[in-house]
PDB file of C-alpha atoms in Angstrom:
ATOM      1  CA  MET F   1      28.632 -25.310   3.991  1.00  0.00           C
ATOM      2  CA  THR F   2      30.544 -21.933   3.978  1.00  0.00           C
ATOM      3  CA  ILE F   3      28.594 -18.611   3.457  1.00  0.00           C
ATOM      4  CA  HIS F   4      30.062 -18.270   0.095  1.00  0.00           C
ATOM      5  CA  GLU F   5      28.889 -21.817  -0.945  1.00  0.00           C
ATOM      6  CA  MET F   6      25.544 -21.373   0.581  1.00  0.00           C
ATOM      7  CA  GLN F   7      25.108 -17.911  -1.279  1.00  0.00           C
ATOM      8  CA  SER F   8      26.050 -19.946  -4.665  1.00  0.00           C
ATOM      9  CA  GLU F   9      23.274 -22.472  -3.912  1.00  0.00           C
ATOM     10  CA  ILE F  10      20.709 -19.856  -3.192  1.00  0.00           C
ATOM     11  CA  VAL F  11      21.527 -18.307  -6.492  1.00  0.00           C
ATOM     12  CA  ARG F  12      21.329 -21.491  -8.644  1.00  0.00           C
ATOM     13  CA  LEU F  13      18.217 -22.452  -6.795  1.00  0.00           C
ATOM     14  CA  LYS F  14      16.293 -19.117  -7.335  1.00  0.00           C
ATOM     15  CA  LYS F  15      16.967 -19.236 -11.041  1.00  0.00           C
ATOM     16  CA  GLU F  16      15.962 -22.820 -11.202  1.00  0.00           C
ATOM     17  CA  ASN F  17      12.808 -22.323  -9.308  1.00  0.00           C
ATOM     18  CA  ASP F  18      11.764 -19.065 -10.905  1.00  0.00           C
ATOM     19  CA  ILE F  19      12.137 -16.848  -7.594  1.00  0.00           C
ATOM     20  CA  CYS F  20      12.670 -13.276  -7.212  1.00  0.00           C
ATOM     21  CA  ILE F  21      14.423 -12.652  -3.768  1.00  0.00           C
ATOM     22  CA  LEU F  22      13.516  -9.174  -2.182  1.00  0.00           C
ATOM     23  CA  ALA F  23      15.676  -7.905   0.788  1.00  0.00           C
ATOM     24  CA  HIS F  24      14.928  -5.115   2.998  1.00  0.00           C
ATOM     25  CA  SER F  25      17.829  -2.729   3.556  1.00  0.00           C
ATOM     26  CA  TYR F  26      17.926  -3.748   7.113  1.00  0.00           C
ATOM     27  CA  GLN F  27      18.742  -7.477   6.316  1.00  0.00           C
ATOM     28  CA  GLY F  28      22.296  -8.507   6.610  1.00  0.00           C
ATOM     29  CA  GLU F  29      24.865  -8.033   4.111  1.00  0.00           C
ATOM     30  CA  GLU F  30      25.148 -11.830   3.311  1.00  0.00           C
ATOM     31  CA  ILE F  31      21.413 -11.825   2.493  1.00  0.00           C
ATOM     32  CA  CYS F  32      21.480  -8.544   0.297  1.00  0.00           C
ATOM     33  CA  GLU F  33      24.300 -10.085  -1.763  1.00  0.00           C
ATOM     34  CA  VAL F  34      21.830 -12.811  -2.936  1.00  0.00           C
ATOM     35  CA  ALA F  35      18.791 -10.613  -3.575  1.00  0.00           C
ATOM     36  CA  ASP F  36      17.480  -9.576  -6.686  1.00  0.00           C
ATOM     37  CA  PHE F  37      16.275  -6.149  -5.348  1.00  0.00           C
ATOM     38  CA  VAL F  38      17.504  -4.423  -2.121  1.00  0.00           C
ATOM     39  CA  GLY F  39      15.685  -1.248  -0.749  1.00  0.00           C
ATOM     40  CA  ASP F  40      12.904   0.077   1.184  1.00  0.00           C
ATOM     41  CA  SER F  41       9.467  -1.786   1.667  1.00  0.00           C
ATOM     42  CA  PHE F  42       7.226  -0.201  -1.148  1.00  0.00           C
ATOM     43  CA  GLY F  43       9.995   0.218  -3.672  1.00  0.00           C
ATOM     44  CA  LEU F  44      10.792  -3.630  -3.258  1.00  0.00           C
ATOM     45  CA  SER F  45       7.041  -4.222  -3.759  1.00  0.00           C
ATOM     46  CA  VAL F  46       7.009  -2.080  -7.021  1.00  0.00           C
ATOM     47  CA  LYS F  47      10.034  -4.041  -8.421  1.00  0.00           C
ATOM     48  CA  ALA F  48       8.320  -7.498  -7.626  1.00  0.00           C
ATOM     49  CA  SER F  49       5.396  -6.372  -9.681  1.00  0.00           C
ATOM     50  CA  GLN F  50       7.684  -5.601 -12.698  1.00  0.00           C
ATOM     51  CA  THR F  51       9.578  -8.838 -12.541  1.00  0.00           C
ATOM     52  CA  ALA F  52       8.795 -11.905 -14.685  1.00  0.00           C
ATOM     53  CA  GLN F  53       9.234 -14.490 -11.902  1.00  0.00           C
ATOM     54  CA  LYS F  54       6.260 -15.925 -10.416  1.00  0.00           C
ATOM     55  CA  ASN F  55       7.379 -16.394  -6.907  1.00  0.00           C
ATOM     56  CA  VAL F  56       8.630 -13.864  -4.676  1.00  0.00           C
ATOM     57  CA  LEU F  57      10.631 -14.280  -1.368  1.00  0.00           C
ATOM     58  CA  MET F  58      10.434 -11.505   1.116  1.00  0.00           C
ATOM     59  CA  CYS F  59      13.267 -11.114   3.424  1.00  0.00           C
ATOM     60  CA  GLY F  60      11.841  -8.666   5.715  1.00  0.00           C
ATOM     61  CA  VAL F  61       8.651  -8.397   7.912  1.00  0.00           C
ATOM     62  CA  ARG F  62       5.003  -9.375   7.241  1.00  0.00           C
ATOM     63  CA  PHE F  63       3.495  -5.979   6.358  1.00  0.00           C
ATOM     64  CA  MET F  64       6.071  -5.860   3.769  1.00  0.00           C
ATOM     65  CA  ALA F  65       5.257  -9.376   2.279  1.00  0.00           C
ATOM     66  CA  GLU F  66       1.508  -8.242   2.321  1.00  0.00           C
ATOM     67  CA  THR F  67       2.035  -5.251   0.095  1.00  0.00           C
ATOM     68  CA  VAL F  68       4.057  -7.358  -2.295  1.00  0.00           C
ATOM     69  CA  LYS F  69       0.853  -9.483  -2.571  1.00  0.00           C
ATOM     70  CA  ILE F  70      -1.293  -6.519  -2.975  1.00  0.00           C
ATOM     71  CA  LEU F  71       0.568  -5.200  -5.896  1.00  0.00           C
ATOM     72  CA  SER F  72       1.214  -8.916  -7.221  1.00  0.00           C
ATOM     73  CA  PRO F  73      -1.947 -10.566  -6.316  1.00  0.00           C
ATOM     74  CA  ASP F  74      -1.363 -13.225  -9.103  1.00  0.00           C
ATOM     75  CA  LYS F  75       2.211 -14.090  -7.672  1.00  0.00           C
ATOM     76  CA  ARG F  76       3.048 -16.558  -4.913  1.00  0.00           C
ATOM     77  CA  VAL F  77       4.595 -14.533  -2.228  1.00  0.00           C
ATOM     78  CA  ILE F  78       6.619 -16.198   0.677  1.00  0.00           C
ATOM     79  CA  LEU F  79       7.586 -14.441   3.909  1.00  0.00           C
ATOM     80  CA  VAL F  80      10.872 -16.239   4.581  1.00  0.00           C
ATOM     81  CA  ARG F  81      10.366 -16.015   8.515  1.00  0.00           C
ATOM     82  CA  SER F  82       6.778 -16.096   9.668  1.00  0.00           C
ATOM     83  CA  GLU F  83       7.625 -14.723  12.898  1.00  0.00           C
ATOM     84  CA  ALA F  84       8.950 -11.682  11.433  1.00  0.00           C
ATOM     85  CA  GLY F  85       6.392  -9.105  12.165  1.00  0.00           C
ATOM     86  CA  CYS F  86       6.487  -5.315  12.831  1.00  0.00           C
ATOM     87  CA  PRO F  87       5.601  -3.777  16.120  1.00  0.00           C
ATOM     88  CA  MET F  88       4.356  -0.626  14.506  1.00  0.00           C
ATOM     89  CA  ALA F  89       2.328  -2.269  11.866  1.00  0.00           C
ATOM     90  CA  GLU F  90       0.706  -4.239  14.696  1.00  0.00           C
ATOM     91  CA  GLN F  91      -0.047  -1.345  17.265  1.00  0.00           C
ATOM     92  CA  MET F  92      -3.315  -0.310  15.417  1.00  0.00           C
ATOM     93  CA  ASP F  93      -5.975  -2.394  13.824  1.00  0.00           C
ATOM     94  CA  LYS F  94      -8.963  -1.977  11.532  1.00  0.00           C
ATOM     95  CA  ASP F  95     -11.654  -1.674  14.281  1.00  0.00           C
ATOM     96  CA  GLU F  96      -9.975   0.745  16.284  1.00  0.00           C
ATOM     97  CA  ILE F  97      -9.342   3.008  13.392  1.00  0.00           C
ATOM     98  CA  GLU F  98     -12.979   2.788  12.335  1.00  0.00           C
ATOM     99  CA  ALA F  99     -13.905   4.056  15.672  1.00  0.00           C
ATOM    100  CA  VAL F 100     -11.423   6.865  15.550  1.00  0.00           C
ATOM    101  CA  LYS F 101     -12.833   7.894  12.028  1.00  0.00           C
ATOM    102  CA  GLN F 102     -16.248   8.288  13.556  1.00  0.00           C
ATOM    103  CA  LEU F 103     -15.026  10.803  15.899  1.00  0.00           C
ATOM    104  CA  TYR F 104     -13.240  12.650  13.230  1.00  0.00           C
ATOM    105  CA  PRO F 105     -15.435  12.051  10.138  1.00  0.00           C
ATOM    106  CA  ASP F 106     -14.001  15.117   8.195  1.00  0.00           C
ATOM    107  CA  TYR F 107     -10.361  14.002   8.245  1.00  0.00           C
ATOM    108  CA  THR F 108      -8.500  12.303   5.663  1.00  0.00           C
ATOM    109  CA  VAL F 109      -6.914   9.164   6.942  1.00  0.00           C
ATOM    110  CA  VAL F 110      -3.238   9.004   5.920  1.00  0.00           C
ATOM    111  CA  ALA F 111      -1.584   5.592   6.616  1.00  0.00           C
ATOM    112  CA  TYR F 112       2.036   5.049   6.671  1.00  0.00           C
ATOM    113  CA  ILE F 113       3.049   1.946   4.467  1.00  0.00           C
ATOM    114  CA  ASN F 114       4.231   0.316   7.571  1.00  0.00           C
ATOM    115  CA  THR F 115       0.578  -0.993   8.344  1.00  0.00           C
ATOM    116  CA  THR F 116      -1.102  -4.339   7.908  1.00  0.00           C
ATOM    117  CA  ALA F 117      -3.187  -5.014   4.647  1.00  0.00           C
ATOM    118  CA  ALA F 118      -6.507  -5.087   6.903  1.00  0.00           C
ATOM    119  CA  LEU F 119      -5.717  -1.709   8.405  1.00  0.00           C
ATOM    120  CA  LYS F 120      -5.302  -0.194   4.956  1.00  0.00           C
ATOM    121  CA  THR F 121      -8.402  -1.180   3.891  1.00  0.00           C
ATOM    122  CA  VAL F 122     -10.336   1.762   6.101  1.00  0.00           C
ATOM    123  CA  CYS F 123      -7.683   4.416   5.111  1.00  0.00           C
ATOM    124  CA  ASP F 124      -7.671   6.926   2.373  1.00  0.00           C
ATOM    125  CA  VAL F 125      -4.331   7.047   1.286  1.00  0.00           C
ATOM    126  CA  CYS F 126      -0.824   5.459   2.080  1.00  0.00           C
ATOM    127  CA  VAL F 127       2.585   7.372   2.250  1.00  0.00           C
ATOM    128  CA  THR F 128       6.290   6.103   2.676  1.00  0.00           C
ATOM    129  CA  SER F 129       8.637   8.023   4.846  1.00  0.00           C
ATOM    130  CA  SER F 130      10.019   9.700   1.754  1.00  0.00           C
ATOM    131  CA  SER F 131       6.857  10.677   0.133  1.00  0.00           C
ATOM    132  CA  ALA F 132       4.712  11.255   3.092  1.00  0.00           C
ATOM    133  CA  VAL F 133       5.345  15.147   3.075  1.00  0.00           C
ATOM    134  CA  LYS F 134       4.614  15.535  -0.833  1.00  0.00           C
ATOM    135  CA  ILE F 135       1.515  13.424  -0.538  1.00  0.00           C
ATOM    136  CA  VAL F 136      -0.145  14.736   2.523  1.00  0.00           C
ATOM    137  CA  LYS F 137       0.617  18.502   0.843  1.00  0.00           C
ATOM    138  CA  ALA F 138      -0.967  17.286  -2.257  1.00  0.00           C
ATOM    139  CA  LEU F 139      -4.256  16.275  -0.588  1.00  0.00           C
ATOM    140  CA  PRO F 140      -7.115  18.745  -1.043  1.00  0.00           C
ATOM    141  CA  ASN F 141      -8.178  18.238   2.555  1.00  0.00           C
ATOM    142  CA  ASP F 142      -6.629  20.282   5.248  1.00  0.00           C
ATOM    143  CA  LYS F 143      -7.645  18.141   8.327  1.00  0.00           C
ATOM    144  CA  ILE F 144      -5.330  14.951   8.463  1.00  0.00           C
ATOM    145  CA  LEU F 145      -5.469  11.887  10.680  1.00  0.00           C
ATOM    146  CA  PHE F 146      -2.001  10.515  10.562  1.00  0.00           C
ATOM    147  CA  ILE F 147      -1.127   6.791  11.508  1.00  0.00           C
ATOM    148  CA  PRO F 148       0.607   5.088  13.050  1.00  0.00           C
ATOM    149  CA  ASP F 149       3.746   6.843  13.525  1.00  0.00           C
ATOM    150  CA  CYS F 150       3.767  10.047  15.723  1.00  0.00           C
ATOM    151  CA  ASN F 151       7.294  11.015  15.078  1.00  0.00           C
ATOM    152  CA  LEU F 152       6.949  10.706  11.221  1.00  0.00           C
ATOM    153  CA  GLY F 153       3.542  12.456  11.712  1.00  0.00           C
ATOM    154  CA  ASP F 154       5.280  15.144  13.829  1.00  0.00           C
ATOM    155  CA  TYR F 155       7.765  15.654  11.061  1.00  0.00           C
ATOM    156  CA  VAL F 156       5.200  15.876   8.208  1.00  0.00           C
ATOM    157  CA  ALA F 157       3.195  18.347  10.499  1.00  0.00           C
ATOM    158  CA  LYS F 158       6.107  20.878  10.988  1.00  0.00           C
ATOM    159  CA  SER F 159       6.816  20.517   7.230  1.00  0.00           C
ATOM    160  CA  ILE F 160       3.276  21.319   6.534  1.00  0.00           C
ATOM    161  CA  PRO F 161       1.998  23.932   9.157  1.00  0.00           C
ATOM    162  CA  GLU F 162      -0.721  25.041   7.171  1.00  0.00           C
ATOM    163  CA  LYS F 163      -2.581  21.750   7.587  1.00  0.00           C
ATOM    164  CA  GLU F 164      -4.358  20.425  10.665  1.00  0.00           C
ATOM    165  CA  ILE F 165      -2.655  16.950  11.343  1.00  0.00           C
ATOM    166  CA  LYS F 166      -3.983  14.849  14.280  1.00  0.00           C
ATOM    167  CA  LEU F 167      -1.675  12.011  15.563  1.00  0.00           C
ATOM    168  CA  LEU F 168      -2.189   8.840  17.545  1.00  0.00           C
ATOM    169  CA  GLN F 169       0.539   7.434  19.842  1.00  0.00           C
ATOM    170  CA  GLY F 170       2.375   5.062  17.903  1.00  0.00           C
ATOM    171  CA  GLY F 171       5.614   4.423  16.283  1.00  0.00           C
ATOM    172  CA  CYS F 172       8.573   2.446  15.515  1.00  0.00           C
ATOM    173  CA  PRO F 173      10.101   1.140  18.904  1.00  0.00           C
ATOM    174  CA  THR F 174      13.594   0.961  17.407  1.00  0.00           C
ATOM    175  CA  HIS F 175      13.996   4.496  16.230  1.00  0.00           C
ATOM    176  CA  ALA F 176      12.045   5.886  19.120  1.00  0.00           C
ATOM    177  CA  ARG F 177      14.601   4.284  21.552  1.00  0.00           C
ATOM    178  CA  VAL F 178      17.205   7.025  20.601  1.00  0.00           C
ATOM    179  CA  SER F 179      17.272   9.780  22.743  1.00  0.00           C
ATOM    180  CA  ARG F 180      18.371  13.657  22.275  1.00  0.00           C
ATOM    181  CA  GLU F 181      21.193  12.998  24.709  1.00  0.00           C
ATOM    182  CA  GLU F 182      22.625  10.025  22.240  1.00  0.00           C
ATOM    183  CA  ALA F 183      22.314  12.369  19.363  1.00  0.00           C
ATOM    184  CA  GLU F 184      24.123  15.072  21.411  1.00  0.00           C
ATOM    185  CA  LYS F 185      26.850  12.550  22.469  1.00  0.00           C
ATOM    186  CA  ALA F 186      27.340  11.425  18.886  1.00  0.00           C
ATOM    187  CA  ARG F 187      27.767  14.846  17.761  1.00  0.00           C
ATOM    188  CA  ALA F 188      30.354  15.676  20.288  1.00  0.00           C
ATOM    189  CA  LEU F 189      32.314  12.327  19.470  1.00  0.00           C
ATOM    190  CA  HIS F 190      32.253  13.209  15.792  1.00  0.00           C
ATOM    191  CA  PRO F 191      32.172  16.782  15.182  1.00  0.00           C
ATOM    192  CA  ASN F 192      33.117  16.516  11.457  1.00  0.00           C
ATOM    193  CA  ALA F 193      30.325  14.037  10.730  1.00  0.00           C
ATOM    194  CA  LYS F 194      27.199  14.622   9.060  1.00  0.00           C
ATOM    195  CA  LEU F 195      24.227  13.328  11.018  1.00  0.00           C
ATOM    196  CA  LEU F 196      21.586  11.439   8.913  1.00  0.00           C
ATOM    197  CA  VAL F 197      18.577  10.655  10.804  1.00  0.00           C
ATOM    198  CA  HIS F 198      15.221   8.763   9.770  1.00  0.00           C
ATOM    199  CA  PRO F 199      12.066  10.851  10.650  1.00  0.00           C
ATOM    200  CA  GLU F 200      10.707   7.868  12.667  1.00  0.00           C
ATOM    201  CA  CYS F 201      13.080   9.148  15.386  1.00  0.00           C
ATOM    202  CA  LYS F 202      11.977  11.695  17.944  1.00  0.00           C
ATOM    203  CA  PRO F 203      11.748  15.113  17.233  1.00  0.00           C
ATOM    204  CA  ALA F 204      14.467  16.114  19.717  1.00  0.00           C
ATOM    205  CA  VAL F 205      16.675  13.678  17.512  1.00  0.00           C
ATOM    206  CA  THR F 206      15.565  14.865  14.052  1.00  0.00           C
ATOM    207  CA  ALA F 207      16.126  18.634  14.925  1.00  0.00           C
ATOM    208  CA  GLN F 208      19.712  17.946  15.237  1.00  0.00           C
ATOM    209  CA  ALA F 209      20.182  16.228  12.016  1.00  0.00           C
ATOM    210  CA  ASP F 210      21.901  17.611   8.898  1.00  0.00           C
ATOM    211  CA  TYR F 211      19.502  15.507   6.708  1.00  0.00           C
ATOM    212  CA  VAL F 212      16.191  13.898   7.667  1.00  0.00           C
ATOM    213  CA  GLY F 213      14.920  11.202   5.256  1.00  0.00           C
ATOM    214  CA  SER F 214      14.175   7.729   4.570  1.00  0.00           C
ATOM    215  CA  THR F 215      16.278   4.559   4.633  1.00  0.00           C
ATOM    216  CA  THR F 216      16.873   5.044   0.739  1.00  0.00           C
ATOM    217  CA  GLY F 217      17.003   8.798   1.199  1.00  0.00           C
ATOM    218  CA  ILE F 218      20.113   8.341   3.755  1.00  0.00           C
ATOM    219  CA  ILE F 219      21.949   6.024   1.441  1.00  0.00           C
ATOM    220  CA  ASP F 220      21.545   8.480  -1.623  1.00  0.00           C
ATOM    221  CA  TYR F 221      22.733  11.324   0.720  1.00  0.00           C
ATOM    222  CA  VAL F 222      25.951   9.468   1.133  1.00  0.00           C
ATOM    223  CA  ARG F 223      26.458   8.622  -2.507  1.00  0.00           C
ATOM    224  CA  ALA F 224      25.757  12.308  -3.312  1.00  0.00           C
ATOM    225  CA  HIS F 225      28.189  13.746  -0.732  1.00  0.00           C
ATOM    226  CA  LYS F 226      30.953  11.168  -0.519  1.00  0.00           C
ATOM    227  CA  ASP F 227      33.225  13.163  -2.574  1.00  0.00           C
ATOM    228  CA  ARG F 228      32.837  16.313  -0.051  1.00  0.00           C
ATOM    229  CA  GLU F 229      32.210  14.310   3.324  1.00  0.00           C
ATOM    230  CA  LYS F 230      34.193  11.665   5.036  1.00  0.00           C
ATOM    231  CA  GLU F 231      32.363  10.991   8.072  1.00  0.00           C
ATOM    232  CA  PHE F 232      28.642  10.227   8.685  1.00  0.00           C
ATOM    233  CA  ILE F 233      26.619   9.497  11.708  1.00  0.00           C
ATOM    234  CA  ILE F 234      23.632   7.036  10.702  1.00  0.00           C
ATOM    235  CA  GLY F 235      20.604   7.602  12.507  1.00  0.00           C
ATOM    236  CA  THR F 236      18.710   4.365  11.462  1.00  0.00           C
ATOM    237  CA  GLU F 237      18.850   0.526  11.971  1.00  0.00           C
ATOM    238  CA  LEU F 238      22.613  -0.557  12.342  1.00  0.00           C
ATOM    239  CA  SER F 239      22.484  -2.552   9.174  1.00  0.00           C
ATOM    240  CA  ILE F 240      22.513   0.820   7.082  1.00  0.00           C
ATOM    241  CA  ALA F 241      25.857   2.022   8.594  1.00  0.00           C
ATOM    242  CA  GLU F 242      27.209  -1.730   7.652  1.00  0.00           C
ATOM    243  CA  HIS F 243      26.196  -1.657   4.069  1.00  0.00           C
ATOM    244  CA  LEU F 244      27.398   1.779   3.530  1.00  0.00           C
ATOM    245  CA  SER F 245      30.862   0.572   5.116  1.00  0.00           C
ATOM    246  CA  TYR F 246      31.095  -2.122   2.371  1.00  0.00           C
ATOM    247  CA  GLU F 247      30.104   0.124  -0.365  1.00  0.00           C
ATOM    248  CA  PHE F 248      32.464   2.885   0.823  1.00  0.00           C
ATOM    249  CA  PRO F 249      35.354   1.341   2.931  1.00  0.00           C
ATOM    250  CA  GLU F 250      37.207   4.581   2.737  1.00  0.00           C
ATOM    251  CA  LEU F 251      34.466   6.526   4.472  1.00  0.00           C
ATOM    252  CA  CYS F 252      33.699   6.392   8.145  1.00  0.00           C
ATOM    253  CA  PHE F 253      30.245   5.604   9.389  1.00  0.00           C
ATOM    254  CA  TYR F 254      28.904   5.726  13.037  1.00  0.00           C
ATOM    255  CA  PRO F 255      25.856   4.312  14.249  1.00  0.00           C
ATOM    256  CA  LEU F 256      23.841   6.956  16.056  1.00  0.00           C
ATOM    257  CA  SER F 257      23.066   4.302  18.773  1.00  0.00           C
ATOM    258  CA  LYS F 258      24.183   0.670  19.562  1.00  0.00           C
ATOM    259  CA  ASP F 259      20.315   0.114  20.377  1.00  0.00           C
ATOM    260  CA  LEU F 260      19.263   0.822  16.765  1.00  0.00           C
ATOM    261  CA  VAL F 261      18.567  -2.912  15.921  1.00  0.00           C
ATOM    262  CA  CYS F 262      15.371  -4.169  14.641  1.00  0.00           C
ATOM    263  CA  HIS F 263      15.124  -7.881  15.950  1.00  0.00           C
ATOM    264  CA  ASN F 264      12.321  -8.631  13.636  1.00  0.00           C
ATOM    265  CA  MET F 265      14.475  -7.826  10.670  1.00  0.00           C
ATOM    266  CA  LYS F 266      17.490  -9.624  12.342  1.00  0.00           C
ATOM    267  CA  ILE F 267      15.457 -12.907  12.828  1.00  0.00           C
ATOM    268  CA  THR F 268      15.967 -13.953   9.092  1.00  0.00           C
ATOM    269  CA  THR F 269      19.171 -15.769   8.397  1.00  0.00           C
ATOM    270  CA  LEU F 270      20.870 -16.738   5.242  1.00  0.00           C
ATOM    271  CA  PRO F 271      19.968 -20.510   6.076  1.00  0.00           C
ATOM    272  CA  ASP F 272      16.436 -19.398   6.509  1.00  0.00           C
ATOM    273  CA  VAL F 273      16.594 -18.049   2.837  1.00  0.00           C
ATOM    274  CA  TYR F 274      18.586 -21.346   1.511  1.00  0.00           C
ATOM    275  CA  ARG F 275      15.684 -23.433   2.950  1.00  0.00           C
ATOM    276  CA  ALA F 276      13.015 -21.220   1.516  1.00  0.00           C
ATOM    277  CA  VAL F 277      14.409 -21.374  -1.946  1.00  0.00           C
ATOM    278  CA  LYS F 278      14.324 -25.179  -1.615  1.00  0.00           C
ATOM    279  CA  GLY F 279      10.703 -24.963  -0.543  1.00  0.00           C
ATOM    280  CA  LEU F 280      11.415 -26.273   3.020  1.00  0.00           C
ATOM    281  CA  ALA F 281      10.715 -22.867   5.020  1.00  0.00           C
ATOM    282  CA  GLY F 282       8.719 -19.724   4.681  1.00  0.00           C
ATOM    283  CA  GLU F 283       5.047 -18.944   5.002  1.00  0.00           C
ATOM    284  CA  GLU F 284       2.958 -18.079   1.806  1.00  0.00           C
ATOM    285  CA  ILE F 285       0.879 -14.672   2.184  1.00  0.00           C
ATOM    286  CA  VAL F 286      -2.877 -15.586   1.487  1.00  0.00           C
ATOM    287  CA  LEU F 287      -5.179 -12.397   1.551  1.00  0.00           C
ATOM    288  CA  PRO F 288      -8.829 -12.315   1.114  1.00  0.00           C
ATOM    289  CA  GLU F 289     -10.110 -10.828  -2.270  1.00  0.00           C
ATOM    290  CA  GLU F 290     -11.975  -7.962  -0.578  1.00  0.00           C
ATOM    291  CA  THR F 291      -8.828  -7.037   1.413  1.00  0.00           C
ATOM    292  CA  LEU F 292      -6.502  -7.192  -1.526  1.00  0.00           C
ATOM    293  CA  ARG F 293      -9.158  -4.764  -3.542  1.00  0.00           C
ATOM    294  CA  ALA F 294      -9.703  -2.383  -0.309  1.00  0.00           C
ATOM    295  CA  SER F 295      -5.971  -2.122   0.606  1.00  0.00           C
ATOM    296  CA  ARG F 296      -4.738  -1.453  -3.112  1.00  0.00           C
ATOM    297  CA  ALA F 297      -7.031   1.569  -3.208  1.00  0.00           C
ATOM    298  CA  CYS F 298      -5.164   3.708  -0.624  1.00  0.00           C
ATOM    299  CA  ILE F 299      -1.927   2.732  -2.421  1.00  0.00           C
ATOM    300  CA  ASP F 300      -3.355   3.551  -5.727  1.00  0.00           C
ATOM    301  CA  ARG F 301      -4.231   6.842  -4.368  1.00  0.00           C
ATOM    302  CA  MET F 302      -0.548   7.410  -2.982  1.00  0.00           C
ATOM    303  CA  ILE F 303       0.790   6.711  -6.430  1.00  0.00           C
ATOM    304  CA  GLU F 304      -1.894   8.996  -8.094  1.00  0.00           C
ATOM    305  CA  LEU F 305      -0.537  11.895  -5.940  1.00  0.00           C
ATOM    306  CA  GLY F 306       3.029  11.274  -6.791  1.00  0.00           C
TER     307      GLY F 306
END
């Protein structure tokens, strides 16, 4: 079966079996082409909650599928590859953060969306990489415990110096691999290119960027500047440079580092999606009622704050 033939069968089967396919932006182009929605994790969860389909396939990692289930508890949510986890989401657990909260009882616990459903149950509010600064600024408390990504937390802290933001040592190993030297080298190799960087990168890297933002923010920046700029250095997972190259083949996109590869995202393949729409692969996400209720509270708080 060719790629095109497999894609055609997936499109046919998803309609036949009442399935909505979600693909995170870090998935390969061949998967994104058969998805109903492509984007960042929280945005995909919102889209899934608004669709009529009762079955949802997540081409991404576990915490993303859990977030879909939290927002759509009545839908059947399938993670296409059960092994696809997120090292950052798994760095901290509920018991650990409950213990930290006892040490800092007057701090508001802000959880990056890249956390497990269980951990969200003991947090006060969620944020995404695009909304973190806005949400933290809107919180009435000036004392913030930000988890788990210390690089994103550092970016938020520098953006809101009037607040006291305490960080724990955690983060995305993929983005954290990029060094200041690599950013300097990329700048030197492509002096006319704009450097667009995800806030999960180290402060020494984001400090050199022309733009710092979420994956969707980086894509939107290119779309807004494509008529004025012709070269971009992409400081997030390699898939984004690939997707942008398909969308704008006349422009030049350079990965900030060849090591910006999320192996958990890459484990999902088009044949996996094909088997999943046939009901032969994937893991259904099942969460206890109490976890669904408690984890939803910090997401609702995020929505309330903007």
